Amino acid sequence: MQAQRIVIVGGGFGGAFAARYLKRYAPPGTEIELINSTNYFVFQPLLPEVASGALMLPEATSGNSGWKTK
Ligand SMILES: Cc1cc2nc3c(=O)[nH]c(=O)nc-3n(C[C@H](O)[C@H](O)[C@H](O)COP(=O)(O)OP(=O)(O)OC[C@H]3O[C@@H](n4cnc5c(N)ncnc54)[C@H](O)[C@@H]3O)c2cc1C
């Protein structure tokens, strides 16, 4: 059988967790590509703390250098 390629556009909660799930459960050899407009993940529930100055923005984000950006 030919290898499958899955492209996920958007690396927010939905896309990042879909990619993580597929990486674990997709058939071996499946290529999973996650495309996001940035190379970092924003943990949105912490944004009010960033807006109030209780946290700095890097504390609410995590880098994902392996992501393809568009
Ligand atoms: C301040 C705040 C607090 C929240 N608190 C909670 C909470 O406590 N509990 C809870 O369950 N939910 C919370 N939410 C809601 C939750 O964050 C969203 O429901 C969730 O992020 C939606 O996930 P998503 O993957 O659909 O979109 P997003 O997480 O917004 O991801 C979309 C991604 O697509 C990327 N993108 C956009 N356009 C393009 C493009 N053209 N090409 C490539 N990439 C693109 C963006 O960069 C982004 O990474 C909160 C939201 C906010 C704003």
PDB file of N, CA and C and ligand atoms in Angstrom:
ATOM      1  N   MET A   1       0.850  -1.200   0.000  1.00  0.00           N
ATOM      2  CA  MET A   1       0.000   0.000   0.000  1.00  0.00           C
ATOM      3  C   MET A   1       0.884   1.248   0.000  1.00  0.00           C
ATOM      4  N   GLN A   2       0.436   2.272  -0.726  1.00  0.00           N
ATOM      5  CA  GLN A   2       1.215   3.512  -0.821  1.00  0.00           C
ATOM      6  C   GLN A   2       1.143   4.289   0.498  1.00  0.00           C
ATOM      7  N   ALA A   3       2.277   4.910   0.906  1.00  0.00           N
ATOM      8  CA  ALA A   3       2.311   5.675   2.157  1.00  0.00           C
ATOM      9  C   ALA A   3       1.349   6.858   2.068  1.00  0.00           C
ATOM     10  N   GLN A   4       0.699   7.144   3.169  1.00  0.00           N
ATOM     11  CA  GLN A   4      -0.239   8.256   3.226  1.00  0.00           C
ATOM     12  C   GLN A   4       0.492   9.526   3.671  1.00  0.00           C
ATOM     13  N   ARG A   5      -0.019  10.665   3.242  1.00  0.00           N
ATOM     14  CA  ARG A   5       0.521  11.950   3.686  1.00  0.00           C
ATOM     15  C   ARG A   5      -0.643  12.767   4.212  1.00  0.00           C
ATOM     16  N   ILE A   6      -0.536  13.228   5.437  1.00  0.00           N
ATOM     17  CA  ILE A   6      -1.603  14.025   6.047  1.00  0.00           C
ATOM     18  C   ILE A   6      -1.057  15.418   6.324  1.00  0.00           C
ATOM     19  N   VAL A   7      -1.737  16.434   5.818  1.00  0.00           N
ATOM     20  CA  VAL A   7      -1.320  17.820   6.036  1.00  0.00           C
ATOM     21  C   VAL A   7      -2.348  18.485   6.946  1.00  0.00           C
ATOM     22  N   ILE A   8      -1.870  19.033   8.055  1.00  0.00           N
ATOM     23  CA  ILE A   8      -2.739  19.736   9.003  1.00  0.00           C
ATOM     24  C   ILE A   8      -2.373  21.214   8.933  1.00  0.00           C
ATOM     25  N   VAL A   9      -3.338  22.053   8.648  1.00  0.00           N
ATOM     26  CA  VAL A   9      -3.087  23.497   8.584  1.00  0.00           C
ATOM     27  C   VAL A   9      -3.623  24.129   9.866  1.00  0.00           C
ATOM     28  N   GLY A  10      -2.721  24.743  10.622  1.00  0.00           N
ATOM     29  CA  GLY A  10      -3.079  25.365  11.892  1.00  0.00           C
ATOM     30  C   GLY A  10      -2.534  24.547  13.049  1.00  0.00           C
ATOM     31  N   GLY A  11      -1.586  25.115  13.774  1.00  0.00           N
ATOM     32  CA  GLY A  11      -0.944  24.398  14.882  1.00  0.00           C
ATOM     33  C   GLY A  11      -1.387  24.900  16.232  1.00  0.00           C
ATOM     34  N   GLY A  12      -2.686  25.209  16.353  1.00  0.00           N
ATOM     35  CA  GLY A  12      -3.224  25.580  17.661  1.00  0.00           C
ATOM     36  C   GLY A  12      -3.581  24.317  18.428  1.00  0.00           C
ATOM     37  N   PHE A  13      -4.511  24.438  19.355  1.00  0.00           N
ATOM     38  CA  PHE A  13      -4.891  23.266  20.147  1.00  0.00           C
ATOM     39  C   PHE A  13      -5.356  22.125  19.250  1.00  0.00           C
ATOM     40  N   GLY A  14      -6.252  22.436  18.309  1.00  0.00           N
ATOM     41  CA  GLY A  14      -6.813  21.386  17.456  1.00  0.00           C
ATOM     42  C   GLY A  14      -5.745  20.719  16.604  1.00  0.00           C
ATOM     43  N   GLY A  15      -4.964  21.519  15.882  1.00  0.00           N
ATOM     44  CA  GLY A  15      -3.971  20.968  14.967  1.00  0.00           C
ATOM     45  C   GLY A  15      -2.839  20.253  15.682  1.00  0.00           C
ATOM     46  N   ALA A  16      -2.336  20.860  16.767  1.00  0.00           N
ATOM     47  CA  ALA A  16      -1.205  20.257  17.477  1.00  0.00           C
ATOM     48  C   ALA A  16      -1.607  18.924  18.110  1.00  0.00           C
ATOM     49  N   PHE A  17      -2.801  18.882  18.678  1.00  0.00           N
ATOM     50  CA  PHE A  17      -3.220  17.632  19.314  1.00  0.00           C
ATOM     51  C   PHE A  17      -3.595  16.576  18.284  1.00  0.00           C
ATOM     52  N   ALA A  18      -4.145  17.008  17.134  1.00  0.00           N
ATOM     53  CA  ALA A  18      -4.426  16.053  16.049  1.00  0.00           C
ATOM     54  C   ALA A  18      -3.119  15.446  15.544  1.00  0.00           C
ATOM     55  N   ALA A  19      -2.093  16.296  15.386  1.00  0.00           N
ATOM     56  CA  ALA A  19      -0.797  15.797  14.904  1.00  0.00           C
ATOM     57  C   ALA A  19      -0.201  14.814  15.910  1.00  0.00           C
ATOM     58  N   ARG A  20      -0.307  15.147  17.187  1.00  0.00           N
ATOM     59  CA  ARG A  20       0.249  14.253  18.214  1.00  0.00           C
ATOM     60  C   ARG A  20      -0.473  12.906  18.203  1.00  0.00           C
ATOM     61  N   TYR A  21      -1.794  12.956  18.069  1.00  0.00           N
ATOM     62  CA  TYR A  21      -2.586  11.721  18.042  1.00  0.00           C
ATOM     63  C   TYR A  21      -2.230  10.882  16.808  1.00  0.00           C
ATOM     64  N   LEU A  22      -2.184  11.545  15.649  1.00  0.00           N
ATOM     65  CA  LEU A  22      -1.903  10.819  14.406  1.00  0.00           C
ATOM     66  C   LEU A  22      -0.496  10.223  14.413  1.00  0.00           C
ATOM     67  N   LYS A  23       0.455  10.950  15.003  1.00  0.00           N
ATOM     68  CA  LYS A  23       1.827  10.442  15.065  1.00  0.00           C
ATOM     69  C   LYS A  23       1.851   9.121  15.829  1.00  0.00           C
ATOM     70  N   ARG A  24       1.015   9.025  16.821  1.00  0.00           N
ATOM     71  CA  ARG A  24       0.991   7.815  17.651  1.00  0.00           C
ATOM     72  C   ARG A  24       0.189   6.681  16.996  1.00  0.00           C
ATOM     73  N   TYR A  25      -0.936   7.025  16.338  1.00  0.00           N
ATOM     74  CA  TYR A  25      -1.864   5.973  15.909  1.00  0.00           C
ATOM     75  C   TYR A  25      -1.984   5.761  14.401  1.00  0.00           C
ATOM     76  N   ALA A  26      -1.419   6.649  13.599  1.00  0.00           N
ATOM     77  CA  ALA A  26      -1.511   6.456  12.137  1.00  0.00           C
ATOM     78  C   ALA A  26      -0.656   5.250  11.736  1.00  0.00           C
ATOM     79  N   PRO A  27      -0.996   4.607  10.626  1.00  0.00           N
ATOM     80  CA  PRO A  27      -0.205   3.462  10.185  1.00  0.00           C
ATOM     81  C   PRO A  27       1.263   3.856   9.982  1.00  0.00           C
ATOM     82  N   PRO A  28       2.182   2.919  10.242  1.00  0.00           N
ATOM     83  CA  PRO A  28       3.606   3.211  10.052  1.00  0.00           C
ATOM     84  C   PRO A  28       3.865   3.726   8.632  1.00  0.00           C
ATOM     85  N   GLY A  29       4.749   4.705   8.528  1.00  0.00           N
ATOM     86  CA  GLY A  29       5.088   5.257   7.227  1.00  0.00           C
ATOM     87  C   GLY A  29       4.245   6.460   6.845  1.00  0.00           C
ATOM     88  N   THR A  30       3.205   6.751   7.642  1.00  0.00           N
ATOM     89  CA  THR A  30       2.362   7.910   7.344  1.00  0.00           C
ATOM     90  C   THR A  30       3.159   9.191   7.588  1.00  0.00           C
ATOM     91  N   GLU A  31       3.134  10.077   6.614  1.00  0.00           N
ATOM     92  CA  GLU A  31       3.834  11.359   6.762  1.00  0.00           C
ATOM     93  C   GLU A  31       2.837  12.394   7.283  1.00  0.00           C
ATOM     94  N   ILE A  32       3.175  13.011   8.402  1.00  0.00           N
ATOM     95  CA  ILE A  32       2.278  14.004   8.997  1.00  0.00           C
ATOM     96  C   ILE A  32       2.969  15.361   8.951  1.00  0.00           C
ATOM     97  N   GLU A  33       2.320  16.310   8.311  1.00  0.00           N
ATOM     98  CA  GLU A  33       2.911  17.644   8.158  1.00  0.00           C
ATOM     99  C   GLU A  33       2.001  18.665   8.838  1.00  0.00           C
ATOM    100  N   LEU A  34       2.579  19.420   9.751  1.00  0.00           N
ATOM    101  CA  LEU A  34       1.821  20.439  10.477  1.00  0.00           C
ATOM    102  C   LEU A  34       2.295  21.812  10.010  1.00  0.00           C
ATOM    103  N   ILE A  35       1.385  22.571   9.435  1.00  0.00           N
ATOM    104  CA  ILE A  35       1.733  23.897   8.910  1.00  0.00           C
ATOM    105  C   ILE A  35       1.065  24.952   9.780  1.00  0.00           C
ATOM    106  N   ASN A  36       1.841  25.900  10.253  1.00  0.00           N
ATOM    107  CA  ASN A  36       1.293  26.958  11.096  1.00  0.00           C
ATOM    108  C   ASN A  36       1.842  28.303  10.645  1.00  0.00           C
ATOM    109  N   SER A  37       1.145  29.369  10.999  1.00  0.00           N
ATOM    110  CA  SER A  37       1.604  30.687  10.573  1.00  0.00           C
ATOM    111  C   SER A  37       2.783  31.170  11.428  1.00  0.00           C
ATOM    112  N   THR A  38       3.035  30.512  12.557  1.00  0.00           N
ATOM    113  CA  THR A  38       4.196  30.837  13.393  1.00  0.00           C
ATOM    114  C   THR A  38       4.888  29.529  13.768  1.00  0.00           C
ATOM    115  N   ASN A  39       6.119  29.630  14.319  1.00  0.00           N
ATOM    116  CA  ASN A  39       6.796  28.404  14.749  1.00  0.00           C
ATOM    117  C   ASN A  39       6.721  28.239  16.267  1.00  0.00           C
ATOM    118  N   TYR A  40       5.658  28.787  16.850  1.00  0.00           N
ATOM    119  CA  TYR A  40       5.455  28.616  18.291  1.00  0.00           C
ATOM    120  C   TYR A  40       3.978  28.381  18.573  1.00  0.00           C
ATOM    121  N   PHE A  41       3.726  27.761  19.716  1.00  0.00           N
ATOM    122  CA  PHE A  41       2.367  27.459  20.163  1.00  0.00           C
ATOM    123  C   PHE A  41       1.996  28.455  21.261  1.00  0.00           C
ATOM    124  N   VAL A  42       0.821  29.068  21.153  1.00  0.00           N
ATOM    125  CA  VAL A  42       0.360  30.004  22.182  1.00  0.00           C
ATOM    126  C   VAL A  42      -0.643  29.292  23.084  1.00  0.00           C
ATOM    127  N   PHE A  43      -0.352  29.252  24.373  1.00  0.00           N
ATOM    128  CA  PHE A  43      -1.290  28.659  25.331  1.00  0.00           C
ATOM    129  C   PHE A  43      -2.274  29.762  25.732  1.00  0.00           C
ATOM    130  N   GLN A  44      -3.393  29.808  24.980  1.00  0.00           N
ATOM    131  CA  GLN A  44      -4.318  30.940  25.098  1.00  0.00           C
ATOM    132  C   GLN A  44      -4.887  31.165  26.505  1.00  0.00           C
ATOM    133  N   PRO A  45      -5.137  30.103  27.296  1.00  0.00           N
ATOM    134  CA  PRO A  45      -5.679  30.370  28.639  1.00  0.00           C
ATOM    135  C   PRO A  45      -4.787  31.271  29.502  1.00  0.00           C
ATOM    136  N   LEU A  46      -3.485  31.384  29.160  1.00  0.00           N
ATOM    137  CA  LEU A  46      -2.599  32.256  29.945  1.00  0.00           C
ATOM    138  C   LEU A  46      -2.550  33.693  29.425  1.00  0.00           C
ATOM    139  N   LEU A  47      -3.239  33.985  28.311  1.00  0.00           N
ATOM    140  CA  LEU A  47      -3.140  35.335  27.733  1.00  0.00           C
ATOM    141  C   LEU A  47      -3.648  36.445  28.660  1.00  0.00           C
ATOM    142  N   PRO A  48      -4.709  36.206  29.471  1.00  0.00           N
ATOM    143  CA  PRO A  48      -5.103  37.276  30.403  1.00  0.00           C
ATOM    144  C   PRO A  48      -3.979  37.658  31.380  1.00  0.00           C
ATOM    145  N   GLU A  49      -3.192  36.664  31.822  1.00  0.00           N
ATOM    146  CA  GLU A  49      -2.065  36.957  32.706  1.00  0.00           C
ATOM    147  C   GLU A  49      -0.998  37.778  31.972  1.00  0.00           C
ATOM    148  N   VAL A  50      -0.822  37.490  30.663  1.00  0.00           N
ATOM    149  CA  VAL A  50       0.133  38.266  29.870  1.00  0.00           C
ATOM    150  C   VAL A  50      -0.370  39.707  29.733  1.00  0.00           C
ATOM    151  N   ALA A  51      -1.690  39.843  29.449  1.00  0.00           N
ATOM    152  CA  ALA A  51      -2.260  41.187  29.272  1.00  0.00           C
ATOM    153  C   ALA A  51      -2.175  42.007  30.557  1.00  0.00           C
ATOM    154  N   SER A  52      -2.279  41.320  31.695  1.00  0.00           N
ATOM    155  CA  SER A  52      -2.243  42.057  32.971  1.00  0.00           C
ATOM    156  C   SER A  52      -0.818  42.303  33.451  1.00  0.00           C
ATOM    157  N   GLY A  53       0.166  41.707  32.753  1.00  0.00           N
ATOM    158  CA  GLY A  53       1.556  41.919  33.139  1.00  0.00           C
ATOM    159  C   GLY A  53       2.060  40.923  34.173  1.00  0.00           C
ATOM    160  N   ALA A  54       1.227  39.960  34.572  1.00  0.00           N
ATOM    161  CA  ALA A  54       1.664  38.969  35.561  1.00  0.00           C
ATOM    162  C   ALA A  54       2.655  37.978  34.950  1.00  0.00           C
ATOM    163  N   LEU A  55       2.564  37.774  33.630  1.00  0.00           N
ATOM    164  CA  LEU A  55       3.487  36.883  32.923  1.00  0.00           C
ATOM    165  C   LEU A  55       4.037  37.602  31.712  1.00  0.00           C
ATOM    166  N   MET A  56       5.226  37.168  31.280  1.00  0.00           N
ATOM    167  CA  MET A  56       5.773  37.657  30.011  1.00  0.00           C
ATOM    168  C   MET A  56       5.278  36.721  28.902  1.00  0.00           C
ATOM    169  N   LEU A  57       5.157  37.246  27.671  1.00  0.00           N
ATOM    170  CA  LEU A  57       4.617  36.437  26.570  1.00  0.00           C
ATOM    171  C   LEU A  57       5.349  35.097  26.390  1.00  0.00           C
ATOM    172  N   PRO A  58       6.702  35.045  26.478  1.00  0.00           N
ATOM    173  CA  PRO A  58       7.366  33.742  26.287  1.00  0.00           C
ATOM    174  C   PRO A  58       6.907  32.680  27.284  1.00  0.00           C
ATOM    175  N   GLU A  59       6.374  33.119  28.428  1.00  0.00           N
ATOM    176  CA  GLU A  59       5.911  32.134  29.419  1.00  0.00           C
ATOM    177  C   GLU A  59       4.585  31.499  29.008  1.00  0.00           C
ATOM    178  N   ALA A  60       3.906  32.069  28.002  1.00  0.00           N
ATOM    179  CA  ALA A  60       2.634  31.512  27.537  1.00  0.00           C
ATOM    180  C   ALA A  60       2.784  30.852  26.161  1.00  0.00           C
ATOM    181  N   THR A  61       4.034  30.713  25.712  1.00  0.00           N
ATOM    182  CA  THR A  61       4.264  30.111  24.398  1.00  0.00           C
ATOM    183  C   THR A  61       5.317  29.015  24.514  1.00  0.00           C
ATOM    184  N   SER A  62       5.300  28.105  23.546  1.00  0.00           N
ATOM    185  CA  SER A  62       6.404  27.148  23.471  1.00  0.00           C
ATOM    186  C   SER A  62       6.806  27.012  22.014  1.00  0.00           C
ATOM    187  N   GLY A  63       8.108  26.949  21.786  1.00  0.00           N
ATOM    188  CA  GLY A  63       8.645  26.887  20.427  1.00  0.00           C
ATOM    189  C   GLY A  63       8.493  25.507  19.829  1.00  0.00           C
ATOM    190  N   ASN A  64       8.298  25.457  18.546  1.00  0.00           N
ATOM    191  CA  ASN A  64       8.221  24.193  17.822  1.00  0.00           C
ATOM    192  C   ASN A  64       9.024  24.342  16.546  1.00  0.00           C
ATOM    193  N   SER A  65      10.336  24.234  16.677  1.00  0.00           N
ATOM    194  CA  SER A  65      11.201  24.505  15.528  1.00  0.00           C
ATOM    195  C   SER A  65      10.980  23.500  14.392  1.00  0.00           C
ATOM    196  N   GLY A  66      10.336  22.348  14.695  1.00  0.00           N
ATOM    197  CA  GLY A  66      10.111  21.359  13.644  1.00  0.00           C
ATOM    198  C   GLY A  66       8.911  21.683  12.773  1.00  0.00           C
ATOM    199  N   TRP A  67       8.142  22.715  13.151  1.00  0.00           N
ATOM    200  CA  TRP A  67       6.946  23.039  12.376  1.00  0.00           C
ATOM    201  C   TRP A  67       7.306  23.760  11.098  1.00  0.00           C
ATOM    202  N   LYS A  68       6.489  23.518  10.068  1.00  0.00           N
ATOM    203  CA  LYS A  68       6.618  24.302   8.849  1.00  0.00           C
ATOM    204  C   LYS A  68       5.722  25.530   8.999  1.00  0.00           C
ATOM    205  N   THR A  69       6.243  26.674   8.659  1.00  0.00           N
ATOM    206  CA  THR A  69       5.438  27.890   8.774  1.00  0.00           C
ATOM    207  C   THR A  69       5.042  28.383   7.393  1.00  0.00           C
ATOM    208  N   LYS A  70       3.915  29.049   7.367  1.00  0.00           N
ATOM    209  CA  LYS A  70       3.387  29.555   6.100  1.00  0.00           C
ATOM    210  C   LYS A  70       2.961  30.998   6.309  1.00  0.00           C
TER     211      LYS A  70
HETATM  212  C1  LIG B   1      -7.790  34.303  26.281  1.00  0.00           C
HETATM  213  C2  LIG B   1      -8.316  32.934  26.004  1.00  0.00           C
HETATM  214  C3  LIG B   1      -8.490  32.015  27.041  1.00  0.00           C
HETATM  215  C4  LIG B   1      -8.990  30.739  26.792  1.00  0.00           C
HETATM  216  N1  LIG B   1      -9.138  29.871  27.820  1.00  0.00           N
HETATM  217  C5  LIG B   1      -9.601  28.621  27.598  1.00  0.00           C
HETATM  218  C6  LIG B   1      -9.724  27.682  28.652  1.00  0.00           C
HETATM  219  O1  LIG B   1      -9.421  27.959  29.804  1.00  0.00           O
HETATM  220  N2  LIG B   1     -10.220  26.447  28.365  1.00  0.00           N
HETATM  221  C7  LIG B   1     -10.567  26.090  27.090  1.00  0.00           C
HETATM  222  O2  LIG B   1     -10.999  24.950  26.873  1.00  0.00           O
HETATM  223  N3  LIG B   1     -10.444  26.970  26.062  1.00  0.00           N
HETATM  224  C8  LIG B   1      -9.978  28.221  26.281  1.00  0.00           C
HETATM  225  N4  LIG B   1      -9.873  29.111  25.242  1.00  0.00           N
HETATM  226  C9  LIG B   1     -10.309  28.692  23.919  1.00  0.00           C
HETATM  227  C10 LIG B   1      -9.260  27.852  23.235  1.00  0.00           C
HETATM  228  O3  LIG B   1      -7.984  28.471  23.302  1.00  0.00           O
HETATM  229  C11 LIG B   1      -9.711  27.694  21.784  1.00  0.00           C
HETATM  230  O4  LIG B   1     -10.973  27.063  21.778  1.00  0.00           O
HETATM  231  C12 LIG B   1      -8.731  26.857  20.998  1.00  0.00           C
HETATM  232  O5  LIG B   1      -7.467  27.490  20.965  1.00  0.00           O
HETATM  233  C13 LIG B   1      -9.255  26.642  19.575  1.00  0.00           C
HETATM  234  O6  LIG B   1      -8.328  25.776  18.961  1.00  0.00           O
HETATM  235  P1  LIG B   1      -8.090  25.827  17.395  1.00  0.00           P
HETATM  236  O7  LIG B   1      -7.031  24.785  17.099  1.00  0.00           O
HETATM  237  O8  LIG B   1      -9.400  25.714  16.702  1.00  0.00           O
HETATM  238  O9  LIG B   1      -7.567  27.294  17.094  1.00  0.00           O
HETATM  239  P2  LIG B   1      -6.229  28.016  17.601  1.00  0.00           P
HETATM  240  O10 LIG B   1      -5.718  27.409  18.884  1.00  0.00           O
HETATM  241  O11 LIG B   1      -6.520  29.470  17.572  1.00  0.00           O
HETATM  242  O12 LIG B   1      -5.170  27.662  16.471  1.00  0.00           O
HETATM  243  C14 LIG B   1      -5.248  28.142  15.147  1.00  0.00           C
HETATM  244  C15 LIG B   1      -3.824  28.099  14.574  1.00  0.00           C
HETATM  245  O13 LIG B   1      -3.879  28.287  13.177  1.00  0.00           O
HETATM  246  C16 LIG B   1      -2.816  29.143  12.799  1.00  0.00           C
HETATM  247  N5  LIG B   1      -3.208  29.772  11.557  1.00  0.00           N
HETATM  248  C17 LIG B   1      -4.170  30.699  11.346  1.00  0.00           C
HETATM  249  N6  LIG B   1      -4.259  31.005  10.061  1.00  0.00           N
HETATM  250  C18 LIG B   1      -3.310  30.254   9.415  1.00  0.00           C
HETATM  251  C19 LIG B   1      -2.927  30.145   8.047  1.00  0.00           C
HETATM  252  N7  LIG B   1      -3.511  30.852   7.074  1.00  0.00           N
HETATM  253  N8  LIG B   1      -1.907  29.280   7.745  1.00  0.00           N
HETATM  254  C20 LIG B   1      -1.317  28.551   8.699  1.00  0.00           C
HETATM  255  N9  LIG B   1      -1.663  28.626  10.027  1.00  0.00           N
HETATM  256  C21 LIG B   1      -2.642  29.481  10.364  1.00  0.00           C
HETATM  257  C22 LIG B   1      -2.632  30.105  13.966  1.00  0.00           C
HETATM  258  O14 LIG B   1      -1.309  30.613  14.020  1.00  0.00           O
HETATM  259  C23 LIG B   1      -2.918  29.173  15.150  1.00  0.00           C
HETATM  260  O15 LIG B   1      -1.712  28.577  15.642  1.00  0.00           O
HETATM  261  C24 LIG B   1      -9.360  30.387  25.468  1.00  0.00           C
HETATM  262  C25 LIG B   1      -9.180  31.310  24.410  1.00  0.00           C
HETATM  263  C26 LIG B   1      -8.657  32.545  24.664  1.00  0.00           C
HETATM  264  C27 LIG B   1      -8.445  33.529  23.510  1.00  0.00           C
END
